[in-house]
Tab-separated table of C-alpha atoms in Angstrom:
chain	number	residue	atom	x	y	z
U	286	MET	CA	106.914	189.931	159.857
U	287	THR	CA	109.331	192.069	161.163
U	288	GLY	CA	112.603	190.554	159.473
U	289	ALA	CA	111.302	190.457	155.910
U	290	ARG	CA	110.530	193.990	155.257
U	291	GLY	CA	112.356	196.691	153.677
U	292	THR	CA	112.166	199.831	155.635
U	293	THR	CA	114.290	202.207	157.583
U	294	ARG	CA	116.085	201.766	160.827
U	295	GLY	CA	113.592	202.119	163.743
U	296	ASN	CA	112.069	198.793	164.755
U	297	GLY	CA	110.087	195.803	163.624
U	298	PRO	CA	107.908	196.051	160.609
U	299	GLY	CA	107.792	199.816	160.660
U	300	ASN	CA	110.111	202.499	159.808
U	301	GLY	CA	111.848	205.510	160.762
U	302	PRO	CA	114.739	205.359	163.280
U	303	GLY	CA	114.273	207.154	166.573
U	304	ASP	CA	117.867	207.565	167.122
U	305	GLY	CA	119.955	210.391	166.324
U	306	PRO	CA	122.943	212.548	168.180
U	307	GLY	CA	121.877	214.029	171.314
U	308	ASP	CA	124.695	215.118	173.639
U	309	GLY	CA	124.183	212.787	176.487
U	310	ARG	CA	121.294	212.544	179.009
U	311	GLU	CA	119.171	215.644	179.680
U	312	PRO	CA	116.942	215.616	182.408
U	313	ASP	CA	114.095	217.785	180.407
U	314	GLY	CA	111.059	215.718	179.417
U	315	GLY	CA	112.512	212.491	180.759
U	316	ARG	CA	110.210	212.143	183.895
U	317	ALA	CA	113.154	211.807	185.904
U	318	GLY	CA	111.070	212.575	189.133
U	319	ALA	CA	108.824	209.458	188.839
U	320	ASP	CA	109.311	206.442	191.077
U	321	GLY	CA	109.308	203.766	188.585
U	322	PRO	CA	112.220	201.990	186.787
U	323	THR	CA	114.545	203.902	184.385
U	324	VAL	CA	113.918	202.434	180.795
U	325	LEU	CA	116.276	202.435	177.978
U	326	LEU	CA	114.631	202.407	174.763
U	327	THR	CA	116.249	201.720	171.346
U	328	GLY	CA	114.091	202.568	168.142
U	329	ALA	CA	112.106	204.962	170.083
U	330	GLY	CA	111.160	206.737	167.033
U	331	GLY	CA	110.087	203.999	164.747
U	332	PHE	CA	106.565	202.461	163.787
U	333	ILE	CA	106.842	200.049	166.829
U	334	GLY	CA	108.931	202.130	169.152
U	335	SER	CA	106.929	205.267	168.950
U	336	ALA	CA	103.977	203.139	170.043
U	337	VAL	CA	105.754	201.625	172.957
U	338	LEU	CA	106.749	204.963	174.051
U	339	ALA	CA	103.088	206.009	174.192
U	340	ALA	CA	102.323	202.824	176.075
U	341	LEU	CA	105.109	203.602	178.873
U	342	ARG	CA	103.816	206.787	179.225
U	343	ALA	CA	100.466	205.655	179.954
U	344	LEU	CA	101.970	203.507	182.810
U	345	PRO	CA	101.699	204.892	186.152
U	346	GLY	CA	104.565	202.897	187.445
U	347	ILE	CA	107.241	204.091	184.962
U	348	GLY	CA	110.210	206.213	185.584
U	349	GLU	CA	112.600	208.085	183.075
U	350	VAL	CA	112.650	206.854	179.692
U	351	ARG	CA	115.921	207.061	177.746
U	352	ALA	CA	115.918	206.986	174.117
U	353	LEU	CA	119.133	205.701	172.486
U	354	THR	CA	119.872	208.252	169.350
U	355	ARG	CA	121.923	209.323	166.788
U	356	SER	CA	120.147	212.763	166.468
U	357	SER	CA	117.305	214.100	168.347
U	358	ALA	CA	115.214	212.063	170.648
U	359	PRO	CA	111.349	211.938	170.607
U	360	ALA	CA	109.975	214.301	173.051
U	361	GLY	CA	109.275	213.315	176.680
U	362	THR	CA	112.682	211.029	176.403
U	363	VAL	CA	116.014	211.695	177.654
U	364	PRO	CA	118.535	211.178	174.633
U	365	VAL	CA	121.501	209.018	175.186
U	366	ALA	CA	123.837	209.618	172.345
U	367	ALA	CA	125.002	206.316	170.570
U	368	ASP	CA	124.834	204.410	167.254
U	369	LEU	CA	124.073	200.799	167.264
U	370	ALA	CA	126.294	200.335	163.964
U	371	ASP	CA	129.225	202.083	165.907
U	372	PRO	CA	129.795	199.708	169.012
U	373	ALA	CA	132.242	202.013	170.668
U	374	THR	CA	129.726	204.650	170.978
U	375	LEU	CA	127.704	202.548	173.131
U	376	ARG	CA	130.006	202.410	175.984
U	377	GLY	CA	128.350	203.482	179.064
U	378	ALA	CA	125.088	203.712	177.348
U	379	ALA	CA	123.019	201.612	180.016
U	380	GLU	CA	124.490	203.020	183.043
U	381	GLY	CA	121.687	204.014	185.537
U	382	ALA	CA	118.992	201.833	183.480
U	383	GLU	CA	116.816	199.261	185.137
U	384	VAL	CA	115.221	197.929	181.902
U	385	LEU	CA	116.236	197.890	178.313
U	386	ILE	CA	113.826	197.478	175.411
U	387	HIS	CA	115.763	196.511	172.492
U	388	LEU	CA	113.515	197.315	169.324
U	389	ALA	CA	115.868	198.804	166.659
U	390	SER	CA	116.998	196.510	163.625
U	391	VAL	CA	118.149	196.540	160.085
U	392	VAL	CA	115.324	194.847	158.216
U	393	SER	CA	116.611	194.426	154.750
U	394	GLY	CA	119.785	195.006	152.966
U	395	PRO	CA	123.190	193.218	152.471
U	396	GLU	CA	124.382	190.982	155.148
U	397	GLU	CA	127.150	193.275	156.297
U	398	GLU	CA	124.302	196.020	156.882
U	399	CYS	CA	122.341	193.766	158.655
U	400	ALA	CA	125.026	192.138	160.962
U	401	ALA	CA	126.564	195.530	161.903
U	402	VAL	CA	123.360	196.494	164.081
U	403	ASN	CA	121.724	192.915	164.465
U	404	VAL	CA	124.335	191.237	165.642
U	405	HIS	CA	127.531	193.340	166.794
U	406	GLY	CA	125.639	196.454	167.822
U	407	THR	CA	123.097	194.071	169.582
U	408	ARG	CA	125.876	192.036	171.414
U	409	ALA	CA	127.725	195.334	172.463
U	410	LEU	CA	124.310	197.147	173.714
U	411	LEU	CA	123.801	193.801	175.559
U	412	ALA	CA	127.102	193.618	176.943
U	413	GLU	CA	126.799	197.312	178.119
U	414	ALA	CA	123.466	196.135	179.920
U	415	GLY	CA	125.065	193.454	181.678
U	416	ARG	CA	127.838	195.914	182.981
U	417	ALA	CA	125.317	198.231	184.200
U	418	GLY	CA	123.364	195.375	185.886
U	419	VAL	CA	120.167	195.988	184.032
U	420	GLY	CA	117.656	193.758	185.604
U	421	ARG	CA	115.235	193.100	182.655
U	422	ILE	CA	115.606	193.180	178.868
U	423	VAL	CA	113.050	192.721	176.352
U	424	HIS	CA	114.325	192.080	172.788
U	425	LEU	CA	112.038	192.390	169.734
U	426	SER	CA	112.718	189.814	167.027
U	427	THR	CA	110.468	188.514	164.071
U	428	ALA	CA	108.618	185.490	163.463
U	429	ALA	CA	110.325	185.608	160.170
U	430	VAL	CA	113.175	183.638	161.340
U	431	TYR	CA	111.175	180.404	160.848
U	432	GLY	CA	111.644	181.171	157.092
U	433	ALA	CA	109.259	180.122	154.381
U	434	GLY	CA	106.443	177.911	155.897
U	435	PRO	CA	103.784	177.348	155.574
U	436	HIS	CA	103.315	177.166	159.242
U	437	ARG	CA	100.015	176.494	160.849
U	438	GLY	CA	99.572	176.688	164.757
U	439	LEU	CA	103.252	176.472	165.610
U	440	GLY	CA	104.477	176.624	169.295
U	441	VAL	CA	107.955	178.144	169.753
U	442	ASP	CA	110.788	176.544	167.902
U	443	GLU	CA	108.150	173.386	166.985
U	444	VAL	CA	110.113	173.833	163.524
U	445	ALA	CA	113.790	174.940	163.456
U	446	PRO	CA	114.483	178.365	162.377
U	447	ALA	CA	115.328	178.519	158.763
U	448	PRO	CA	115.532	182.162	157.788
U	449	VAL	CA	115.829	183.092	154.200
U	450	SER	CA	116.810	186.682	154.209
U	451	ALA	CA	120.087	188.459	155.560
U	452	ALA	CA	117.831	190.628	157.786
U	453	SER	CA	116.143	187.503	159.311
U	454	ARG	CA	119.210	185.465	159.815
U	455	THR	CA	121.105	188.218	161.480
U	456	ARG	CA	118.194	188.812	163.615
U	457	LEU	CA	118.018	185.188	164.666
U	458	THR	CA	121.860	185.540	165.368
U	459	GLY	CA	120.914	188.405	167.658
U	460	GLU	CA	118.388	186.421	169.366
U	461	GLY	CA	121.139	184.053	170.576
U	462	ALA	CA	122.847	187.257	172.092
U	463	ALA	CA	119.634	188.394	173.875
U	464	LEU	CA	119.123	184.892	175.290
U	465	GLU	CA	122.487	184.704	176.689
U	466	ALA	CA	121.816	188.112	178.370
U	467	GLY	CA	118.584	186.613	180.081
U	468	ALA	CA	116.122	188.544	177.817
U	469	VAL	CA	112.529	187.940	177.192
U	470	VAL	CA	112.647	187.508	173.415
U	471	LEU	CA	109.355	188.679	171.275
U	472	ARG	CA	108.905	187.057	168.064
U	473	ALA	CA	106.484	189.492	166.234
U	474	PRO	CA	104.327	188.492	163.399
U	475	LEU	CA	102.764	190.636	160.796
U	476	VAL	CA	102.109	194.067	162.724
U	477	LEU	CA	99.089	196.494	161.568
U	478	GLY	CA	98.672	200.151	162.693
U	479	ALA	CA	99.297	203.850	161.522
U	480	GLY	CA	102.765	203.787	160.400
U	481	ASP	CA	102.819	200.116	159.110
U	482	ARG	CA	104.712	200.646	155.614
U	483	TRP	CA	104.928	196.988	154.784
U	484	VAL	CA	101.958	194.885	155.422
U	485	VAL	CA	99.207	196.792	153.795
U	486	PRO	CA	101.134	198.610	151.138
U	487	CYS	CA	102.297	195.286	150.263
U	488	LEU	CA	98.634	193.812	150.085
U	489	ALA	CA	97.613	196.828	147.902
U	490	ASP	CA	100.353	195.656	145.440
U	491	LEU	CA	99.724	192.092	145.452
U	492	LEU	CA	95.976	192.716	145.138
U	493	ARG	CA	96.555	194.773	141.997
U	494	ARG	CA	98.766	192.064	140.292
U	495	VAL	CA	96.755	188.959	141.411
U	496	PRO	CA	93.143	190.548	141.332
U	497	ALA	CA	91.347	187.378	142.764
U	498	ARG	CA	90.854	185.345	145.974
U	499	TRP	CA	94.056	183.756	146.439
U	500	ASP	CA	93.863	180.004	146.751
U	501	GLY	CA	90.614	180.303	148.568
U	502	GLY	CA	91.581	183.212	150.870
U	503	GLY	CA	91.749	180.615	154.008
U	504	ALA	CA	95.305	180.985	154.811
U	505	LEU	CA	95.813	181.485	158.340
U	506	LEU	CA	97.959	184.485	159.611
U	507	SER	CA	99.532	185.743	163.094
U	508	LEU	CA	98.840	189.575	163.324
U	509	VAL	CA	99.003	192.039	165.967
U	510	ALA	CA	97.840	195.660	166.241
U	511	VAL	CA	100.856	197.839	167.072
U	512	THR	CA	99.095	199.383	169.946
U	513	ASP	CA	98.500	196.038	171.616
U	514	LEU	CA	101.952	194.908	170.923
U	515	ALA	CA	103.069	198.109	172.697
U	516	ARG	CA	101.174	197.555	175.810
U	517	LEU	CA	102.544	193.944	176.035
U	518	ILE	CA	106.187	195.116	175.724
U	519	ALA	CA	105.344	198.130	178.131
U	520	ASP	CA	103.869	195.652	180.793
U	521	LEU	CA	106.849	193.390	180.524
U	522	ALA	CA	109.004	196.255	181.256
U	523	VAL	CA	107.480	196.872	184.565
U	524	ALA	CA	106.263	193.564	185.573
U	525	PRO	CA	106.515	193.551	189.212
U	526	ASP	CA	106.907	189.701	189.263
U	527	ARG	CA	109.480	189.130	186.591
U	528	ALA	CA	109.694	185.469	187.466
U	529	ALA	CA	106.312	185.033	185.895
U	530	VAL	CA	107.825	185.578	182.381
U	531	PRO	CA	110.836	183.531	182.345
U	532	ALA	CA	113.667	184.612	179.891
U	533	GLY	CA	113.345	182.993	176.584
U	534	VAL	CA	111.481	183.149	173.305
U	535	HIS	CA	107.569	183.990	173.119
U	536	HIS	CA	105.707	184.449	170.102
U	537	ALA	CA	103.811	187.778	170.208
U	538	GLY	CA	101.084	187.732	167.879
U	539	HIS	CA	97.210	188.195	168.816
U	540	PRO	CA	96.032	184.848	170.008
U	541	ARG	CA	93.467	184.459	167.487
U	542	PRO	CA	94.720	184.191	163.769
U	543	VAL	CA	93.105	185.902	160.687
U	544	THR	CA	92.552	184.657	157.573
U	545	THR	CA	93.805	186.420	154.282
U	546	ALA	CA	90.205	186.574	153.297
U	547	GLU	CA	89.066	188.237	156.635
U	548	LEU	CA	92.141	190.981	156.605
U	549	LEU	CA	91.456	192.057	153.014
U	550	ALA	CA	87.712	192.182	153.593
U	551	ALA	CA	88.308	194.272	156.624
U	552	LEU	CA	90.446	196.576	154.776
U	553	ALA	CA	88.155	196.798	151.995
U	554	GLY	CA	85.212	197.789	154.534
U	555	HIS	CA	87.405	200.830	155.739
U	556	GLY	CA	87.975	202.065	152.101
U	557	VAL	CA	91.814	201.236	152.339
U	558	LEU	CA	91.872	198.493	149.529
U	559	PRO	CA	89.331	197.882	147.075
U	560	PRO	CA	87.043	195.045	147.242
U	561	VAL	CA	88.547	191.529	146.230
U	562	PRO	CA	87.009	190.357	142.988
U	563	ASP	CA	84.805	187.241	143.254
U	564	ALA	CA	87.136	185.002	141.226
U	565	ASP	CA	88.959	182.474	143.121
U	566	TRP	CA	92.439	181.539	141.632
U	567	PRO	CA	94.519	178.326	142.616
U	568	TRP	CA	97.954	178.787	143.874
U	569	GLU	CA	99.706	177.910	140.549
U	570	ARG	CA	97.616	180.669	138.595
U	571	CYS	CA	98.321	183.392	141.606
U	572	THR	CA	102.181	182.991	141.303
U	573	ALA	CA	102.196	183.046	137.645
U	574	GLU	CA	99.992	186.090	137.509
U	575	LEU	CA	102.531	187.519	140.228
U	576	GLY	CA	105.485	186.796	137.976
U	577	ARG	CA	103.816	188.206	134.794
U	578	VAL	CA	102.622	191.588	136.309
U	579	PRO	CA	105.653	194.033	137.382
U	580	GLY	CA	105.131	194.902	140.857
U	581	ALA	CA	107.279	195.818	144.106
U	582	TYR	CA	106.826	192.732	145.955
U	583	SER	CA	108.360	189.299	145.384
U	584	GLU	CA	106.789	185.882	145.548
U	585	ARG	CA	108.445	185.332	148.633
U	586	GLN	CA	106.542	188.110	150.292
U	587	PHE	CA	103.371	186.954	148.522
U	588	GLU	CA	103.691	183.668	150.493
U	589	LEU	CA	104.237	185.552	153.734
U	590	LEU	CA	100.750	186.992	153.409
U	591	ALA	CA	98.825	184.367	151.095
U	592	ARG	CA	99.890	181.127	152.738
U	593	HIS	CA	99.757	179.889	156.428
U	594	HIS	CA	101.919	181.957	158.744
U	595	TRP	CA	100.266	181.346	162.032
U	596	TYR	CA	102.135	181.103	165.319
U	597	ARG	CA	100.525	180.105	168.705
U	598	SER	CA	101.051	183.387	170.917
U	599	GLU	CA	98.418	182.840	173.959
U	600	GLU	CA	101.333	182.191	176.443
U	601	ILE	CA	102.975	185.477	176.518
U	602	TRP	CA	99.726	187.419	177.152
U	603	ARG	CA	98.546	184.849	179.895
U	604	LEU	CA	101.971	185.344	181.682
U	605	THR	CA	102.061	189.118	181.686
U	606	GLY	CA	98.347	189.336	182.352
U	607	THR	CA	97.940	191.736	179.523
U	608	ASP	CA	94.597	191.755	177.793
U	609	PRO	CA	95.435	191.156	174.038
U	610	GLY	CA	92.295	193.285	172.949
U	611	PRO	CA	89.775	192.601	170.310
U	612	GLY	CA	92.066	191.649	167.530
U	613	PRO	CA	93.995	193.671	164.808
U	614	LEU	CA	90.930	193.569	162.478
U	615	HIS	CA	89.356	195.647	165.182
U	616	ARG	CA	91.938	198.155	165.446
U	617	LEU	CA	91.806	198.999	161.877
U	618	ALA	CA	89.139	201.848	162.075
U	619	ASP	CA	91.647	203.879	164.010
U	620	ALA	CA	94.563	203.224	161.509
U	621	ALA	CA	92.338	203.357	158.206
U	622	PRO	CA	92.788	207.158	157.645
U	623	TRP	CA	96.387	206.781	158.099
U	624	TYR	CA	96.528	203.948	155.572
U	625	ARG	CA	94.462	205.688	153.185
U	626	SER	CA	96.595	208.634	153.181
U	627	HIS	CA	99.581	206.866	152.977
U	628	LEU	CA	98.574	204.756	149.913
U	629	ALA	CA	97.152	207.688	147.850
U	630	GLY	CA	100.741	209.206	148.531
U	631	ALA	CA	102.398	206.238	147.312
U	632	ALA	CA	100.207	205.879	144.021
U	633	GLY	CA	102.297	206.044	140.999
U	634	GLY	CA	105.529	204.853	142.628
U	635	ALA	CA	106.706	202.011	144.683
U	636	PRO	CA	105.111	201.651	147.980
U	637	SER	CA	107.260	202.480	150.793
U	638	GLY	CA	109.570	199.951	152.069
U	639	ALA	CA	109.297	197.718	148.967
U	640	ALA	CA	112.819	197.506	148.091
U	641	SER	CA	114.555	200.425	150.101
U	642	GLY	CA	117.254	198.993	152.729
U	643	GLY	CA	117.662	200.720	156.147
U	644	ARG	CA	117.205	200.176	159.846
U	645	SER	CA	114.082	199.285	161.678
């Protein structure tokens, strides 16, 4: 889930920021002539942000897209020079925007570093959105705020959030600021697709260390393909009937959960991971073997992928009228070449994002 992964600043479970200095707003490439709403996007160059940018560009009813950036902005956006870790730089950043899509966050690291962006930077950005009269705010959070689990078929806040990491704790606090600002808050689950440097690399490491079916393989997981999540976010940004999707928290997984066994089998079928051995190990043996064999990921991360973490998500797709698509396993065919290349490049070292800090 997006709050538990070590990657770089950008957004969600992914990596890479999309922010950098720019010197203000330049009209070139920003679609300023379009009639639709002007969108301010944070994390535009990250795993989820780059997919959201592509989804926005595919919409006929979108206007200028501005990227909050510390350096160069992605092609096709208008740079807005600012840094979420330095709230003073955000002054005026939302002027002229009608929609704010806030995806950027710190996804690992010490409490102070996480809070600088996830709490203080988020509050400052939302205050600017309020001053500018931004009419729609979409804020990306993480289902990791619920904590360890196991969780099976939970609706929103059917259990009290109990985050266990600094990233998840500060993202939950950031949710509170977003809700006060009237945002639609999306708690994303595990996100798959080209650019995912946490979920599948983590599975590769865990399968190497625990080479068996994990406690039957029947754990139900909430997953979503990054392209489908991006379409949902883009549709929320331009929805003509904003009253149809009220401010508040919504789960943003695909409506159908996937078992761990199904996920591993699909990845093996695409040549991304080796087939799971026939042995079926009980949970106690799995965790004992995990502790015995060195690796990049912790028992907490193993639990996220090998025990129930399913959050009911039908409502947000229904409210927006967005087709959730055939499901994340069907999307793996498109992402498989990227995964194979990434895992081949990571061979011999710790998978990307295993323990590094940074913003996402």
